[in-house]
Coordinates of C-alpha atoms in Angstrom, one line a residue:
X1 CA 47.8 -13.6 4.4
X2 CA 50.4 -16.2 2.9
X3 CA 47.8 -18.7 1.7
X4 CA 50.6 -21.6 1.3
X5 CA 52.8 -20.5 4.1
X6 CA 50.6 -20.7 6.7
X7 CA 49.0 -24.2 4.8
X8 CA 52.7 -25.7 5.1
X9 CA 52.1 -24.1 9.3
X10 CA 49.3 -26.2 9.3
X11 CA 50.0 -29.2 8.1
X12 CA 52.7 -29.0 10.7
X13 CA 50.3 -28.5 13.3
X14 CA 48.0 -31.7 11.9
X15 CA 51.7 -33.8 11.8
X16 CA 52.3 -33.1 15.4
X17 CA 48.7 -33.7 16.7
X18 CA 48.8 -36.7 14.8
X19 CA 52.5 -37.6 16.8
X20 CA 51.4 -36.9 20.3
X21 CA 47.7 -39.3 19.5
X22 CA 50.5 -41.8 18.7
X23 CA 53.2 -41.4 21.7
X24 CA 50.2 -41.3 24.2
X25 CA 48.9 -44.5 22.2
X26 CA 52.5 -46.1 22.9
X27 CA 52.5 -45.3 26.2
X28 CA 49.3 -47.3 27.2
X29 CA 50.3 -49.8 25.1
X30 CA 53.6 -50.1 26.8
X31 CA 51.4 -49.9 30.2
X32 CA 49.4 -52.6 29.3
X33 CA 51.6 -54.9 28.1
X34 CA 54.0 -54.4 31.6
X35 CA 50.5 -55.0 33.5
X36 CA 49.7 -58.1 31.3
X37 CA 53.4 -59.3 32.0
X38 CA 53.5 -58.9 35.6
X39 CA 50.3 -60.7 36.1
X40 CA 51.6 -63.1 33.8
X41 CA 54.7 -63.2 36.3
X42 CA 52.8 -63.4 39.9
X43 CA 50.4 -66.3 38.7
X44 CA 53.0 -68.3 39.2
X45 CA 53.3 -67.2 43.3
X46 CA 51.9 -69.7 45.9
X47 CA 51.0 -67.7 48.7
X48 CA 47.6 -65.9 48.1
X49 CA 48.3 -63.0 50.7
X50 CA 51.5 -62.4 48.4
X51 CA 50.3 -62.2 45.0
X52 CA 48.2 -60.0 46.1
X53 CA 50.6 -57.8 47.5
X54 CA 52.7 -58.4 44.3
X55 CA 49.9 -57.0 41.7
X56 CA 48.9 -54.3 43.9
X57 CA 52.6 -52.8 43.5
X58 CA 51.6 -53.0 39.6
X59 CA 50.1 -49.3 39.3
X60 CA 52.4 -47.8 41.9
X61 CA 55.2 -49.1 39.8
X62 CA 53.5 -48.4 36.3
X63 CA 52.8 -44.6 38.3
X64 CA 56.2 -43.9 39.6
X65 CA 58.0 -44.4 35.7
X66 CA 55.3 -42.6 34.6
X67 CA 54.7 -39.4 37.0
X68 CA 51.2 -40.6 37.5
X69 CA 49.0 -41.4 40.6
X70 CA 47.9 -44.8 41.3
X71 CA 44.5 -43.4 40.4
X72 CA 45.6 -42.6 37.3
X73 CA 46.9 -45.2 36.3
X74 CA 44.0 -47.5 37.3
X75 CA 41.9 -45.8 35.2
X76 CA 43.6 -45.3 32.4
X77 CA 44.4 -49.1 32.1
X78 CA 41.1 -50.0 32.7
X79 CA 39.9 -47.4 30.1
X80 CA 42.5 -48.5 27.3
X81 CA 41.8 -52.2 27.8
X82 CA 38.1 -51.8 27.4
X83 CA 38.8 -50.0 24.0
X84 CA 40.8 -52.3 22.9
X85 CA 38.2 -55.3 23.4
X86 CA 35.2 -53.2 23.2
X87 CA 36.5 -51.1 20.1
X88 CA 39.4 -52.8 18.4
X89 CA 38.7 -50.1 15.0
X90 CA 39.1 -47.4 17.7
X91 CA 41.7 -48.6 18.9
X92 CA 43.6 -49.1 15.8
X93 CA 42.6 -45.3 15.0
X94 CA 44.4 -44.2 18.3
X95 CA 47.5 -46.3 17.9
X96 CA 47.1 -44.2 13.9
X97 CA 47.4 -41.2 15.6
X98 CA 43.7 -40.6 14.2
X99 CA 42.1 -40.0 17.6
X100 CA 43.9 -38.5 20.9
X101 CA 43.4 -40.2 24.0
X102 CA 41.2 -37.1 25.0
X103 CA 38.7 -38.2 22.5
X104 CA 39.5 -42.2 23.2
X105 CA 39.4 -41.7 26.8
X106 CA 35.3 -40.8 26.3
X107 CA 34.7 -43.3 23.6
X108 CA 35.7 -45.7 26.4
X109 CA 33.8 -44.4 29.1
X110 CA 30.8 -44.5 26.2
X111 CA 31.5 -48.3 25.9
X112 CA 31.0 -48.9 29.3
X113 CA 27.7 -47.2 29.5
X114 CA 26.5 -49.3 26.4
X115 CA 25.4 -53.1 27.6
X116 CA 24.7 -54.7 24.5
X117 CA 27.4 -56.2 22.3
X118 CA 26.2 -54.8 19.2
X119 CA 26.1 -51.4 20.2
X120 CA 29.5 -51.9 20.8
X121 CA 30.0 -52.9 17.7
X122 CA 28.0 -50.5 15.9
X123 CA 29.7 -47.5 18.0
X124 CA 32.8 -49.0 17.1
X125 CA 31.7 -49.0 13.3
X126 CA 30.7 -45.0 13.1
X127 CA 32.6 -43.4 15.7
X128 CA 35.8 -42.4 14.5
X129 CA 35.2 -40.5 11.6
X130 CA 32.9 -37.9 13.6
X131 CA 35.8 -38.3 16.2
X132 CA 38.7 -37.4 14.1
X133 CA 36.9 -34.3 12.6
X134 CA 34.9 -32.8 15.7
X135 CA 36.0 -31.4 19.1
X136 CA 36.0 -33.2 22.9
X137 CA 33.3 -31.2 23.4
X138 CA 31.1 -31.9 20.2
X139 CA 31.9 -35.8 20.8
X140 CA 31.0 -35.7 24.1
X141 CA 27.3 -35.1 22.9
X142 CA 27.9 -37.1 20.1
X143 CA 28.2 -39.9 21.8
X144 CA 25.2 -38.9 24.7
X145 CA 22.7 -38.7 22.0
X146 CA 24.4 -42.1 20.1
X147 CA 23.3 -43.7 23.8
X148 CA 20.0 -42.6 24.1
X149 CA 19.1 -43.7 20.4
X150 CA 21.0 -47.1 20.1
X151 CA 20.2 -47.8 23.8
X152 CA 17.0 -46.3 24.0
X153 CA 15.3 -49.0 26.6
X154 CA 18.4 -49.1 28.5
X155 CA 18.6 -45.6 28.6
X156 CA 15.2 -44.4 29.9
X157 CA 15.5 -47.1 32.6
X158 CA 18.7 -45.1 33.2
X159 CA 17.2 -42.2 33.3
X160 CA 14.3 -42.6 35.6
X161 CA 16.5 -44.0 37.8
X162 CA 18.4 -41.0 38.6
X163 CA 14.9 -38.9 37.9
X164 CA 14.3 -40.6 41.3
X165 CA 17.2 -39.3 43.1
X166 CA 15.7 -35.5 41.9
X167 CA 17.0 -33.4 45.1
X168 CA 18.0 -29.9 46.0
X169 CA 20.6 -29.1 48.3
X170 CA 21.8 -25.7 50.3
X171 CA 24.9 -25.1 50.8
X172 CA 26.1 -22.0 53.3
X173 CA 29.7 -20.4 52.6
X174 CA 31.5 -17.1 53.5
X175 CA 30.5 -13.8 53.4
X176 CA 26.6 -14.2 53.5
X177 CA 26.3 -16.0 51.0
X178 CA 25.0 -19.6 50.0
X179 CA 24.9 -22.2 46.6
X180 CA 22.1 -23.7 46.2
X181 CA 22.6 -27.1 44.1
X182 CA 19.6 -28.6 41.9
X183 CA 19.1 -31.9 40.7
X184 CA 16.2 -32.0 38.3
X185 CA 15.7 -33.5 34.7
X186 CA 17.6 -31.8 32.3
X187 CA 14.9 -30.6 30.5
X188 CA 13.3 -28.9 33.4
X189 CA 16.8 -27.3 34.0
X190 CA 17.0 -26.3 30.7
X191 CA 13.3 -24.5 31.0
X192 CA 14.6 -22.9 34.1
X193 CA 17.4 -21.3 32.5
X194 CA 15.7 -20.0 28.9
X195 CA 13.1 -18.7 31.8
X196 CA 16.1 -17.0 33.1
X197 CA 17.9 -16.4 29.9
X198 CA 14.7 -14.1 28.9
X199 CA 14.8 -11.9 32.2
X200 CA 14.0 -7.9 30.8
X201 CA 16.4 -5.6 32.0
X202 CA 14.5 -2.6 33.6
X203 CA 15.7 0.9 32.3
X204 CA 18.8 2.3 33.8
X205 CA 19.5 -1.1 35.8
X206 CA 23.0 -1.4 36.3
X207 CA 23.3 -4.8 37.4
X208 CA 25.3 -8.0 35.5
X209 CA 23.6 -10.1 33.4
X210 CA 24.5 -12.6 36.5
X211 CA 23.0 -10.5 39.3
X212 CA 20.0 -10.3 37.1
X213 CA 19.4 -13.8 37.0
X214 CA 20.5 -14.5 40.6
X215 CA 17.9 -12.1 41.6
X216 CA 15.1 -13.3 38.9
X217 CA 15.5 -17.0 40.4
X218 CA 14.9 -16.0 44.0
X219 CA 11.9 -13.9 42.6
X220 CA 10.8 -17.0 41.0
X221 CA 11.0 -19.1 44.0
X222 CA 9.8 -17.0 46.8
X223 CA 6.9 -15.0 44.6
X224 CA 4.8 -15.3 41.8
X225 CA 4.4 -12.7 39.8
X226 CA 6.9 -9.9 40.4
X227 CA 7.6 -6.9 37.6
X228 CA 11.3 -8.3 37.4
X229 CA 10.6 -11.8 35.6
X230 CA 7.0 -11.1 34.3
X231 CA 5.5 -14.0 32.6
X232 CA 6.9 -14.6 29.4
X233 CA 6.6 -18.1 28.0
X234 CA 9.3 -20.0 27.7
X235 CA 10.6 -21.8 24.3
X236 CA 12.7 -24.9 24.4
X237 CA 13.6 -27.4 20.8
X238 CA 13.8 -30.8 21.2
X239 CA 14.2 -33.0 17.8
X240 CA 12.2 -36.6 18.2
X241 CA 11.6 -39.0 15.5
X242 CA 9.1 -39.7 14.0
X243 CA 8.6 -43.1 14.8
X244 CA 9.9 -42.6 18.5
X245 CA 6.4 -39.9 18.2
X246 CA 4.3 -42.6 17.6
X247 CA 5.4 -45.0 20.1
X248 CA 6.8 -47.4 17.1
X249 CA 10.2 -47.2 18.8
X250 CA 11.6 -46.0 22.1
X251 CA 13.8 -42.8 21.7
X252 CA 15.3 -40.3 23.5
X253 CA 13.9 -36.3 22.8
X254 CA 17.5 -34.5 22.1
X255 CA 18.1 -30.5 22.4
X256 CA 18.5 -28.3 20.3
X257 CA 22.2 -27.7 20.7
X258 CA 22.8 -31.9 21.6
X259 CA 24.1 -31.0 25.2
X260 CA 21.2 -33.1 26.9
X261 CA 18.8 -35.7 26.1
X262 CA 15.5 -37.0 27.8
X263 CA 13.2 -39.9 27.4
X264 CA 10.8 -38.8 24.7
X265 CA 7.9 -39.1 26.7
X266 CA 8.8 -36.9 29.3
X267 CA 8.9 -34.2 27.1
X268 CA 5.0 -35.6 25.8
X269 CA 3.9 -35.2 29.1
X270 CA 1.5 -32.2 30.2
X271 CA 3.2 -29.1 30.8
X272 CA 1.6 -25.5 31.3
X273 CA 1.6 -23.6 27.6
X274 CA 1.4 -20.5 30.0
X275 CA 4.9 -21.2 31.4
X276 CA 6.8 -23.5 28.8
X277 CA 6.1 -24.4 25.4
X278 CA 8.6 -27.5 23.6
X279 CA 8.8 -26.9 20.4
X280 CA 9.1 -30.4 19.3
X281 CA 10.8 -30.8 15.6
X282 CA 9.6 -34.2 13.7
X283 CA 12.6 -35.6 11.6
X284 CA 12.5 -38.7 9.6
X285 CA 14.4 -41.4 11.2
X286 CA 16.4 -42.5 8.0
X287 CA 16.5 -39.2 6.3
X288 CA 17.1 -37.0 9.3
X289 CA 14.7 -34.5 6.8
X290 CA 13.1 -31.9 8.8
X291 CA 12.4 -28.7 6.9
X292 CA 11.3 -28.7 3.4
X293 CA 8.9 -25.4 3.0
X294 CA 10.2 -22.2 0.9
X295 CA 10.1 -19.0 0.9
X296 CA 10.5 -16.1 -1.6
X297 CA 12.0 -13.1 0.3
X298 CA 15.4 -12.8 1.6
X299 CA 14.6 -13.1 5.3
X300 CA 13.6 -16.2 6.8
X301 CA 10.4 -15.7 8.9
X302 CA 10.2 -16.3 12.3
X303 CA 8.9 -19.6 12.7
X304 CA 11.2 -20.7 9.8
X305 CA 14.5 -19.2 12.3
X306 CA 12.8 -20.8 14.9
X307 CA 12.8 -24.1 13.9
X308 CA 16.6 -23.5 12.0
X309 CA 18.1 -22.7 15.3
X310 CA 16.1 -25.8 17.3
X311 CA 17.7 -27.8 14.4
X312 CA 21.2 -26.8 14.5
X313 CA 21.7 -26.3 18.2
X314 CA 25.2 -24.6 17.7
X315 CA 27.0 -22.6 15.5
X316 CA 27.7 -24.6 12.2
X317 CA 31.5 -23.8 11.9
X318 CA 33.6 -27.0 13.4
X319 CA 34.3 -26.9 16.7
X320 CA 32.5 -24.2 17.7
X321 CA 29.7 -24.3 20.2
X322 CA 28.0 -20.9 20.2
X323 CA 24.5 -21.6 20.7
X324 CA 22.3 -21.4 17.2
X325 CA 20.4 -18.6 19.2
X326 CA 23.3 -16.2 19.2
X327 CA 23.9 -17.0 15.7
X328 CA 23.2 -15.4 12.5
X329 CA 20.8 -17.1 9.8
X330 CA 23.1 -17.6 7.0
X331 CA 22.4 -18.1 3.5
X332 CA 24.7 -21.6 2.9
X333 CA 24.2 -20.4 -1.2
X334 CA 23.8 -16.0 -1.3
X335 CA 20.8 -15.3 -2.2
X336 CA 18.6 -14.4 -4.4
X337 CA 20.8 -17.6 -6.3
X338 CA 20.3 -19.3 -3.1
X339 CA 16.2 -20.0 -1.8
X340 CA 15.6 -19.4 1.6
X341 CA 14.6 -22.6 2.9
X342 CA 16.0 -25.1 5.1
X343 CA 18.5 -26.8 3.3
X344 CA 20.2 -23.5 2.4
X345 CA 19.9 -21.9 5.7
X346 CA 22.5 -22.6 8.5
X347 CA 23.5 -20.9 11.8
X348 CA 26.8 -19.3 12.1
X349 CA 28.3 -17.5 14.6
X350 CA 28.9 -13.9 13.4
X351 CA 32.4 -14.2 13.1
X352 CA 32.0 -17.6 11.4
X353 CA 29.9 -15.6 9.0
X354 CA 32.0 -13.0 8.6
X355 CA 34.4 -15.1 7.5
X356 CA 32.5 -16.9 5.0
X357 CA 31.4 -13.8 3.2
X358 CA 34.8 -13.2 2.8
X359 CA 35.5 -16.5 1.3
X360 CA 38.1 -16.8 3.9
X361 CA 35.8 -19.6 5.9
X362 CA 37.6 -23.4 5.2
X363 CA 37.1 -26.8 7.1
X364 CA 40.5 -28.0 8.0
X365 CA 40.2 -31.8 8.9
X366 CA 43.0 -33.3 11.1
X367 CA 43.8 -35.3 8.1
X368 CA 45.5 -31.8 7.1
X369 CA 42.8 -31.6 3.8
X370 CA 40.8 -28.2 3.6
X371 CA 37.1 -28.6 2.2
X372 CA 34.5 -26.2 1.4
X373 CA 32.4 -24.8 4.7
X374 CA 29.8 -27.7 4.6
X375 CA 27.2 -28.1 8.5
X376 CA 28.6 -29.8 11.0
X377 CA 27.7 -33.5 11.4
X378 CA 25.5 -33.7 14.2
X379 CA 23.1 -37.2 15.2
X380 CA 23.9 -40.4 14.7
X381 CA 25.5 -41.5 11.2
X382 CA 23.8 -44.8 10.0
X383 CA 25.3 -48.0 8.4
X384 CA 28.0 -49.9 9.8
X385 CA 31.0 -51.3 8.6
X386 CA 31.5 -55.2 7.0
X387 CA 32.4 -57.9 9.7
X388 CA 35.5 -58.6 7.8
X389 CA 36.6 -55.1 8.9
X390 CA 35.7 -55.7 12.2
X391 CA 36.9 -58.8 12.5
X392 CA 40.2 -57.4 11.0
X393 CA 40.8 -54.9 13.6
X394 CA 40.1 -57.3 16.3
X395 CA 42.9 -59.3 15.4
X396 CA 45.1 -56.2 15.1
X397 CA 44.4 -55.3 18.1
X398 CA 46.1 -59.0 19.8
X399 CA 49.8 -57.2 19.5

C-alpha cells in the first residue's frame, strides 16, 4: 500500500467533508436570513388574516427553491435557529465546516431536551470536539448520557414519565403472522434481550439465530421452564458513579455500550439474582477511574474481561460499534512489556485488532491528522470553556 498516495486520497476526502459541512451550513444560513427578511417584510401588513397568509407561504417558498417539503423546511429552520441561540460555538463549528448538519441536526434536537441555560452552555462548551472526531451514531449516545448526567433531576422526571406509559401492543399482518410491540424500561428490554442473546442451540438445530430467539421469547411468555431457554442468569453492565451510589447526587445508570440510560435507582431496585444479575461498575466521578487491580499472566481473568467489556461498551476503534462482547481483549501495550490490567486492556473488534498487530491501525481525525490508536472517548468530558469564548461566538453568530 502507497502510504503517501492514499494520505494525499485522504486528505481529499477530509477537504470535501469539510466543503459539503460548509455549503449545507450556507444553505440554512441563506434560509434563515430569507425567513428573518420576509417576516421582517409582512410586519409591516395591516390585515391580520393576511399576514398570516403571507408567512405561511414562507416555507413553501423557502421548499420549492430548495426541493424540500414544507415539513422540512420547518424543521430544519427551527433546528438551525435554536443552535444558533442555544449553541453559538456550535454553530460557528458548522458554518467551519467542523460539524455536518447530520451531527448539528442532533446537537439541536439535544438543546431542546436540555431546560436549563447552563447546560446549554456547558453542552455548547464540550460538544464539538467529541462531535468532530466520533460518528452520528457514537454522538447520538454521547449526547443521551451528557442528558441524563447534566440534567439528571430533569431527566428521571422524564423518565418516569414515559415509565408510566409502559404498554404492549399486537399487531396482526399477512400470512399468519403478528408483531408484537413492547414498551418497557430500557433496562428491562435490554435484560430481555441478553436473556435471548444467551438461547443454547440444541444439537443438530437447523434454525436462524432469529427463529431461535423468536421461538425462545414465546417459550418465555407462555411457559416457565422449557429445555429450549433453560434458566441461565442473565448479565447486564451499567457504570454509576460513585456519588450518584450514595445518593450524594442524582445520576443516571448508563450501559455498557452507552446506547441507553436509566435512572440510577431503578437499576438499585430488587431484582431476582436467579433471573438477572447488574453488574454495576463504580467509577470516580472526576477521574472516571474504574479498574486498577493487576495481574501477572497473559490472560485477563474472567471477572477482569467482564468488567473490561461493561466498561467499554463497544469496540475501541472510531466509529465502530461492535459490541465489547464480540470483541477481543487486547493488550493496548504487547505483553509481557505491557501488564495486564485495566489501563492496558481495551476491546477491539477482531479486525480492529488485526490491524493493530500489524501496525497498520491509525486514528484519522476529520481534521485530516493521523494519531496513534488511543480508546475512544466515551462519557462526558469535564471543564468548560472561558465566558469570553462564549461570549465571542455569540456575537459571531449575529451575521
Amino acid at each position: 500500500m502507497d502510504g503517501n498516495g492514499n494520505a494525499g486520497v485522504l486528505e481529499g476526502l477530509t477537504s470535501l467533508g469539510r466543503e459539503r459541512a460548509r455549503a449545507e451550513a450556507a444553505e440554512l444560513v441563506a434560509m434563515l436570513r430569507f425567513r428573518d427578511a420576509e417576516l421582517v417584510r409582512t410586519a409591516g401588513i395591516e390585515s391580520p388574516m393576511v399576514r398570516l397568509v403571507e408567512r405561511s407561504a414562507i416555507a413553501l417558498e423557502i421548499g420549492q427553491a430548495m426541493g424540500l417539503s414544507e415539513g422540512q423546511v420547518t424543521n430544519r429552520l427551527a433546528a438551525a435557529e435554536r443552535l444558533r441561540e442555544r449553541g453559538p460555538q456550535t454553530w460557528l463549528a458548522f458554518r467551519r465546516g467542523d460539524v455536518d448538519w447530520a451531527r448539528s441536526r442532533e446537537i439541536a434536537s439535544t438543546l431542546l431536551l436540555l431546560q436549563r441555560p447552563e447546560s446549554h452552555d456547558r453542552l455548547d462548551d464540550t460538544v464539538v470536539a467529541y462531535a468532530a472526531t466520533h460518528t452520528v451514531a457514537e454522538l447520538r449516545a454521547w449526547l443521551k448520557r451528557f442528558v441524563a448526567r447534566v440534567e439528571a433531576e430533569e431527566a428521571a422526571q422524564r423518565a418516569e414519565a414515559a415509565r408510566r406509559q409502559r404498554d404492549v401492543q399486537v399487531t396482526h399482518v399477512d400470512d399468519a403472522m403478528a408483531w408484537v410491540n413492547a414498551f418497557v424500561p430500557s433496562h428491562q428490554a435490554a435484560a430481555i434481550d441478553a436473556r435471548l442473546r444467551r438461547t443454547p442451540r440444541p444439537d443438530g438445530d437447523d434454525r436462524t439465530r432469529g427463529q431461535l430467539r423468536a421461538d425462545a421469547f414465546v417459550d418465555l411468555l407462555l411457559a416457565e421452564d422449557t429445555p429450549t431457554t433453560g434458566r441461565a442468569r442473565t448479565d447486564i453492565g451499567v457504570v454509576i458513579d460513585a456519588d450518584v451510589l450514595v445518593g450524594a447526587e442524582p445520576g443516571p445508570a448508563v450501559s455498557d455500550d452507552g446506547t441507553w440510560t436509566v435512572p440510577a435507582e431503578w437499576v438499585l431496585e430488587h431484582l431476582d439474582p436467579d433471573d438477572t444479575f447488574f453488574h454495576r461498575l463504580l467509577v470516580d466521578p472526576i477521574t472516571r477511574d474504574v479498574l486498577a487491580h493487576e495481574y501477572v499472566g497473559r490472560f485477563a481473568p474472567d471477572v477482569l474481561a467482564t468488567a473490561i467489556s461493561f466498561r467499554d461498551g463497544v469496540c475501541q476503534a472510531p466509529g465502530c460499534l461492535r459490541p465489547a462482547r464480540d470483541c477481543d481483549l487486547d493488550h493496548r501495550e504487547p505483553h509481557p512489556r505491557g501488564p495486564t490490567k485495566g489501563s492496558n486492556l481495551w476491546a477491539l473488534h477482531r479486525r480492529h485488532h488485526t490491524m493493530k498487530s500489524h501496525r497498520t491501525l491509525r486514528w484519522i481525525l476529520p481534521s485530516g491528522r493521523t494519531v496513534d490508536a488511543e480508546p475512544a472517548t466515551h462519557g462526558v468530558p469535564h471543564g468548560n470553556t472561558s465566558d469570553v469564548e462564549r461570549a465571542l461566538a455569540r456575537g459571531l453568530t449575529a451575521e
